[in-house]
Every structure is written in C-alpha cells, then in structure tokens.
Short mmCIF file of C-alpha atoms in Angstrom, two decimals:
data_model
loop_
_atom_site.label_atom_id
_atom_site.label_comp_id
_atom_site.label_asym_id
_atom_site.label_seq_id
_atom_site.Cartn_x
_atom_site.Cartn_y
_atom_site.Cartn_z
CA UNK W 1 46.29 16.40 41.81
CA UNK W 2 47.05 18.98 38.87
CA UNK W 3 44.47 21.89 39.12
CA UNK W 4 42.68 22.91 36.04
CA UNK W 5 42.40 26.77 35.05
CA UNK W 6 39.57 27.35 37.31
CA UNK W 7 41.15 26.00 40.48
CA UNK W 8 43.76 27.76 42.60
CA UNK W 9 45.67 27.02 45.73
CA UNK W 10 45.13 28.85 48.94
CA UNK W 11 47.29 28.88 52.33
CA UNK W 12 44.80 29.31 55.17
CA UNK W 13 44.88 29.77 58.82
CA UNK W 14 42.11 28.17 60.49
CA UNK W 15 40.40 27.13 63.72
CA UNK W 16 37.66 24.33 63.95
CA UNK W 17 36.82 21.96 61.14
CA UNK W 18 38.30 23.24 58.14
CA UNK W 19 36.93 20.18 56.32
CA UNK W 20 33.74 21.52 57.02
CA UNK W 21 34.45 24.70 55.19
CA UNK W 22 36.12 22.83 51.89
CA UNK W 23 32.98 20.67 51.64
CA UNK W 24 30.60 23.61 51.36
CA UNK W 25 32.72 25.24 49.16
CA UNK W 26 33.38 22.04 47.07
CA UNK W 27 37.02 22.40 47.63
CA UNK W 28 40.03 20.22 48.69
CA UNK W 29 41.61 20.70 52.08
CA UNK W 30 45.01 19.24 52.95
CA UNK W 31 46.09 19.84 56.44
CA UNK W 32 49.84 21.37 56.91
CA UNK W 33 49.90 21.77 60.45
CA UNK W 34 47.20 21.78 63.39
CA UNK W 35 46.20 25.51 62.22
CA UNK W 36 47.41 25.82 58.61
CA UNK W 37 46.05 24.18 55.68
CA UNK W 38 46.05 24.33 51.76
CA UNK W 39 42.69 24.79 50.03
CA UNK W 40 42.31 23.88 46.33
CA UNK W 41 39.28 26.00 45.44
CA UNK W 42 37.34 27.50 42.29
CA UNK W 43 38.79 30.87 42.10
CA UNK W 44 35.37 32.17 42.00
CA UNK W 45 34.64 31.04 45.45
CA UNK W 46 37.90 32.78 46.89
CA UNK W 47 35.69 35.56 48.18
CA UNK W 48 33.38 33.17 50.08
CA UNK W 49 36.09 32.45 52.55
CA UNK W 50 35.26 35.47 54.33
CA UNK W 51 31.91 34.08 55.32
CA UNK W 52 33.31 31.07 57.32
CA UNK W 53 34.60 31.97 61.06
CA UNK W 54 37.15 28.93 60.79
CA UNK W 55 39.07 30.98 58.48
CA UNK W 56 41.23 33.51 60.28
CA UNK W 57 43.56 34.56 57.43
CA UNK W 58 44.11 33.42 53.79
CA UNK W 59 46.60 34.12 51.30
CA UNK W 60 47.00 32.70 47.37
CA UNK W 61 50.08 30.27 46.26
CA UNK W 62 52.84 32.22 44.49
CA UNK W 63 55.22 31.05 42.05
CA UNK W 64 58.75 30.53 42.99
CA UNK W 65 61.98 29.89 41.02
CA UNK W 66 65.29 28.70 41.32
CA UNK W 67 67.96 30.88 43.21
CA UNK W 68 71.18 31.03 41.31
CA UNK W 69 74.05 29.28 42.87
CA UNK W 70 78.22 29.82 42.72
CA UNK W 71 80.28 26.43 42.61
CA UNK W 72 83.29 28.22 44.54
CA UNK W 73 85.21 25.77 45.96
CA UNK W 74 84.39 24.82 49.51
CA UNK W 75 87.84 26.11 50.79
CA UNK W 76 86.86 29.72 49.73
CA UNK W 77 83.66 29.26 52.02
CA UNK W 78 85.76 28.18 55.04
CA UNK W 79 84.14 24.82 54.91
CA UNK W 80 87.30 22.55 54.31
CA UNK W 81 89.10 23.75 57.69
CA UNK W 82 86.16 22.76 59.49
CA UNK W 83 85.79 19.30 57.73
CA UNK W 84 89.36 18.68 58.41
CA UNK W 85 89.45 19.84 61.95
CA UNK W 86 89.10 17.12 65.00
CA UNK W 87 85.47 17.49 64.69
CA UNK W 88 85.15 14.81 61.74
CA UNK W 89 82.05 16.26 60.49
CA UNK W 90 80.69 14.29 57.51
CA UNK W 91 76.99 14.25 57.86
CA UNK W 92 77.01 10.50 59.04
CA UNK W 93 73.61 9.72 60.44
CA UNK W 94 71.87 12.97 59.16
CA UNK W 95 69.36 13.43 56.34
CA UNK W 96 70.14 16.27 53.82
CA UNK W 97 66.62 17.16 52.31
CA UNK W 98 67.02 19.03 48.99
CA UNK W 99 63.91 20.87 47.66
CA UNK W 100 64.58 21.69 44.29
CA UNK W 101 64.24 21.01 40.48
CA UNK W 102 64.90 17.10 41.15
CA UNK W 103 68.09 15.05 41.36
CA UNK W 104 69.99 12.72 39.06
CA UNK W 105 70.09 9.80 40.97
CA UNK W 106 72.47 8.12 38.64
CA UNK W 107 75.14 10.61 39.52
CA UNK W 108 78.37 8.97 40.82
CA UNK W 109 78.14 11.98 43.36
CA UNK W 110 75.37 10.18 45.27
CA UNK W 111 76.51 6.61 45.17
CA UNK W 112 78.04 4.54 47.71
CA UNK W 113 81.40 2.53 46.88
CA UNK W 114 79.34 -0.55 46.29
CA UNK W 115 77.17 1.33 43.67
CA UNK W 116 74.22 1.63 45.86
CA UNK W 117 72.47 5.11 46.33
CA UNK W 118 72.80 7.20 49.32
CA UNK W 119 69.36 8.82 48.34
CA UNK W 120 66.58 7.26 50.61
CA UNK W 121 63.49 8.75 48.88
CA UNK W 122 62.61 10.81 45.83
CA UNK W 123 59.33 12.44 45.66
CA UNK W 124 58.59 13.89 42.20
CA UNK W 125 55.81 16.34 42.38
CA UNK W 126 55.59 16.45 38.66
CA UNK W 127 54.69 12.83 38.11
CA UNK W 128 51.27 11.26 38.87
CA UNK W 129 51.52 7.51 39.73
CA UNK W 130 51.97 6.88 43.32
CA UNK W 131 51.78 9.69 45.85
CA UNK W 132 53.12 9.46 49.15
CA UNK W 133 51.00 8.61 52.00
CA UNK W 134 49.05 11.67 53.26
CA UNK W 135 49.74 13.59 49.73
CA UNK W 136 47.37 13.97 46.70
CA UNK W 137 49.83 14.04 43.92
CA UNK W 138 53.53 13.06 42.72
CA UNK W 139 55.17 9.94 42.65
CA UNK W 140 57.36 8.55 45.27
CA UNK W 141 60.34 6.32 45.10
CA UNK W 142 62.04 4.75 47.85
CA UNK W 143 65.92 3.26 48.40
CA UNK W 144 64.57 -0.15 46.74
CA UNK W 145 63.33 1.23 43.72
CA UNK W 146 66.05 3.81 43.06
CA UNK W 147 68.56 0.78 43.37
CA UNK W 148 66.64 -1.53 41.35
CA UNK W 149 66.87 1.55 38.65
CA UNK W 150 70.53 1.79 39.04
CA UNK W 151 70.73 -1.74 38.05
CA UNK W 152 69.25 -1.16 34.76
CA UNK W 153 70.96 -0.49 31.72
CA UNK W 154 68.14 2.09 31.11
CA UNK W 155 67.62 3.46 34.76
CA UNK W 156 65.46 6.48 33.68
CA UNK W 157 62.97 4.04 31.89
CA UNK W 158 62.61 2.26 35.37
CA UNK W 159 62.48 5.37 37.43
CA UNK W 160 61.66 8.30 35.20
CA UNK W 161 62.06 11.11 37.65
CA UNK W 162 64.56 13.63 35.69
CA UNK W 163 66.36 16.89 36.73
CA UNK W 164 65.94 18.65 33.34
CA UNK W 165 67.40 21.99 34.80
CA UNK W 166 70.37 20.47 36.70
CA UNK W 167 70.00 23.11 39.54
CA UNK W 168 68.93 20.49 42.28
CA UNK W 169 71.33 18.09 41.16
CA UNK W 170 74.23 20.77 41.75
CA UNK W 171 72.51 21.91 45.03
CA UNK W 172 72.59 18.33 46.30
CA UNK W 173 76.18 17.90 44.92
CA UNK W 174 77.33 20.81 47.11
CA UNK W 175 75.39 19.97 50.15
CA UNK W 176 75.50 16.18 50.06
CA UNK W 177 77.56 14.72 47.31
CA UNK W 178 80.43 12.30 47.76
CA UNK W 179 82.86 15.62 47.20
CA UNK W 180 80.37 17.80 49.06
CA UNK W 181 79.78 19.00 52.57
CA UNK W 182 77.99 16.52 54.17
CA UNK W 183 79.53 13.65 52.19
CA UNK W 184 78.39 10.77 54.56
CA UNK W 185 74.64 11.94 54.82
CA UNK W 186 71.51 10.08 53.65
CA UNK W 187 69.56 12.27 51.04
CA UNK W 188 65.99 12.70 50.40
CA UNK W 189 64.97 14.76 47.35
CA UNK W 190 61.83 16.39 46.60
CA UNK W 191 61.17 17.72 42.87
CA UNK W 192 59.15 20.79 43.02
CA UNK W 193 56.18 21.31 40.59
CA UNK W 194 52.58 19.72 41.02
CA UNK W 195 51.58 22.06 37.70
CA UNK W 196 53.65 24.00 35.19
CA UNK W 197 55.06 25.77 37.77
CA UNK W 198 56.35 25.49 41.41
CA UNK W 199 54.74 27.20 44.23
CA UNK W 200 54.85 28.21 47.93
CA UNK W 201 52.07 25.41 48.61
CA UNK W 202 54.50 22.80 47.14
CA UNK W 203 57.25 23.83 49.27
CA UNK W 204 55.10 23.50 52.25
CA UNK W 205 54.09 20.04 51.06
CA UNK W 206 57.78 19.09 50.83
CA UNK W 207 58.98 20.58 53.99
CA UNK W 208 56.38 18.36 55.71
CA UNK W 209 57.04 15.27 53.69
CA UNK W 210 60.97 15.35 54.69
CA UNK W 211 60.21 15.83 58.18
CA UNK W 212 57.84 13.13 58.36
CA UNK W 213 60.25 10.78 56.70
CA UNK W 214 63.01 11.91 59.36
CA UNK W 215 60.60 11.35 62.29
CA UNK W 216 59.86 7.92 60.75
CA UNK W 217 63.50 6.88 60.51
CA UNK W 218 64.56 8.85 63.65
CA UNK W 219 67.25 10.95 61.95
CA UNK W 220 68.09 14.78 62.13
CA UNK W 221 67.66 16.49 58.99
CA UNK W 222 69.03 19.45 57.47
CA UNK W 223 66.43 20.81 54.79
CA UNK W 224 68.01 23.09 51.89
CA UNK W 225 65.60 25.24 49.97
CA UNK W 226 67.21 27.10 46.90
CA UNK W 227 63.95 28.48 45.47
CA UNK W 228 62.46 31.65 46.20
CA UNK W 229 60.65 34.57 45.13
CA UNK W 230 60.61 38.39 45.53
CA UNK W 231 57.06 38.87 46.38
CA UNK W 232 55.34 39.28 49.57
CA UNK W 233 55.79 41.76 52.63
CA UNK W 234 59.45 41.00 53.24
CA UNK W 235 58.68 40.84 56.80
CA UNK W 236 58.42 37.07 57.57
CA UNK W 237 54.70 37.55 58.43
CA UNK W 238 53.12 35.95 55.49
CA UNK W 239 50.93 32.73 56.12
CA UNK W 240 53.49 30.76 53.98
CA UNK W 241 56.54 32.05 56.06
CA UNK W 242 54.57 31.55 59.31
CA UNK W 243 53.56 28.18 58.29
CA UNK W 244 56.99 27.33 57.61
CA UNK W 245 58.34 28.65 60.94
CA UNK W 246 56.10 26.17 62.63
CA UNK W 247 57.11 23.07 60.55
CA UNK W 248 60.93 24.08 61.25
CA UNK W 249 60.17 23.73 64.81
CA UNK W 250 59.13 20.25 64.71
CA UNK W 251 61.45 17.24 65.31
CA UNK W 252 65.28 17.60 65.01
CA UNK W 253 65.08 20.15 62.14
CA UNK W 254 67.20 22.76 60.38
CA UNK W 255 66.01 24.56 57.27
CA UNK W 256 68.59 26.55 54.97
CA UNK W 257 67.08 29.10 52.67
CA UNK W 258 69.23 30.23 49.66
CA UNK W 259 69.56 34.20 49.40
CA UNK W 260 71.07 34.03 45.89
CA UNK W 261 74.81 34.95 44.86
#
C-alpha cells in the first residue's frame, strides 16, 4: 500500500483492541508485536488518537537513509584471523538478513558453485505485485523465482527487483558474499521503501518479516541494518527503538546497526 499525500504512518504502543480504533478513524492497523502497531491514518485525524484509551503512546514514522560504508579488507578489521582459526566460522546454517537498498541477485558473490542463488528470499517493498503473507505492500520472491530468473538471459525482466544505489549489494557482499564474512550463510534481503523514501516503519516491517522467515525455516538469523537517521531522542526510548528491542528478543536473533564510518 502506498499512502497518498494525506496519509501518514504512525507507530503506536497500544493495549486492547487496536482494530476498533483503526475502524473508527478509518485507518489501517498493522500489528508488529503484541503491544506495538503501525497505523496508516489521515494526517488530520492524528490528534484524535488522544481520545482513545487503547493508545498509550504514538510517534510519526521518520525518514531514514543509507549509512556510509568503508570497504576495508577484512584483515584490517581482525576478521580474517578469526575465520582462519580453529573455530571454522563460515555462517553455514545461519540466515544473514540484509535490510537496505536491495541486492543485485545476479552478482557472482551470491551464487553457489552450480550457479544457483544463496538468497532465500527477496522482499522488495518498492514494488506492488505480490506482498508477503501478513504484509500490505511490496513483492516477495522466493529462491525458486530467483533461480528461474538467473537462468534467463534477461534476469531483471523475469525478476525486476533492482538495487539502483548499490549500497545494499555492497553491504550484503561484505556480510555474506562468497568473499565476505559469513560466506556460507543463506541470505534474505529486504529492499526498503514502500513510498518515495524509506521510513522507520519500513524497518520494523522488515525485521518482523525476516524473523518470521527464520522461525519458519528453523534457522538462527543475524540481521544487518545499515540505514539510519539523526532524529529522535538518542536515548533508545522512542517507540521505534523499543519495538525494535522487543522484536530482537524473539527467536534466535541478532541485530547489528551501522554507526557510520
């Protein structure tokens, strides 16, 4: 769902029946966790949220942007000695979730020796065709769709998800590419941006989506978020941050957030 100019997204902490609130306000409610939800609501009705006992706190979605990355060799970061140690750490059996600007699924860095993809799922929030179950927008591609596209001489015609910025592909390559850190891991990529810009609410949806997939596949997951902003209280007490904390406690989940260069 792509909101028009009069619709805004709000993160709410609630109790009771949030759907009763959304129905009365003509809004759309998405449950993120048992006490957190996203409301897509007419901006002129925001102040009416104060009238509902079910609403404890709310805050608007905020725009986010890619965090710059440096492509230093892994040895400079002390990663190579660890990989070469007796621990044999390769990421095998683990999902690496990349929440970013997308991924170039045709890149050799994400292919097995037989030419098949190491990417399990791509959820492109910017496309409107086949949303994942439980979500309201975007297009989901599974490994079968990805591998079918790879067999085509025009893979992006078959699977049109593109990383036009290149940031997500670079991050995925460092974290989980064949020459990267977790080189034997499986990959789930979420391309942010249900609208013209990526927002904090898009990140909450992406984290929930990846964790749901990890639970379904019975695999531990490490999620990387190299998007951010300089807005907010910087105390970790915003609704966005608190909801993210709760999501991170689910399943066998680790979340890493880039802090810039």
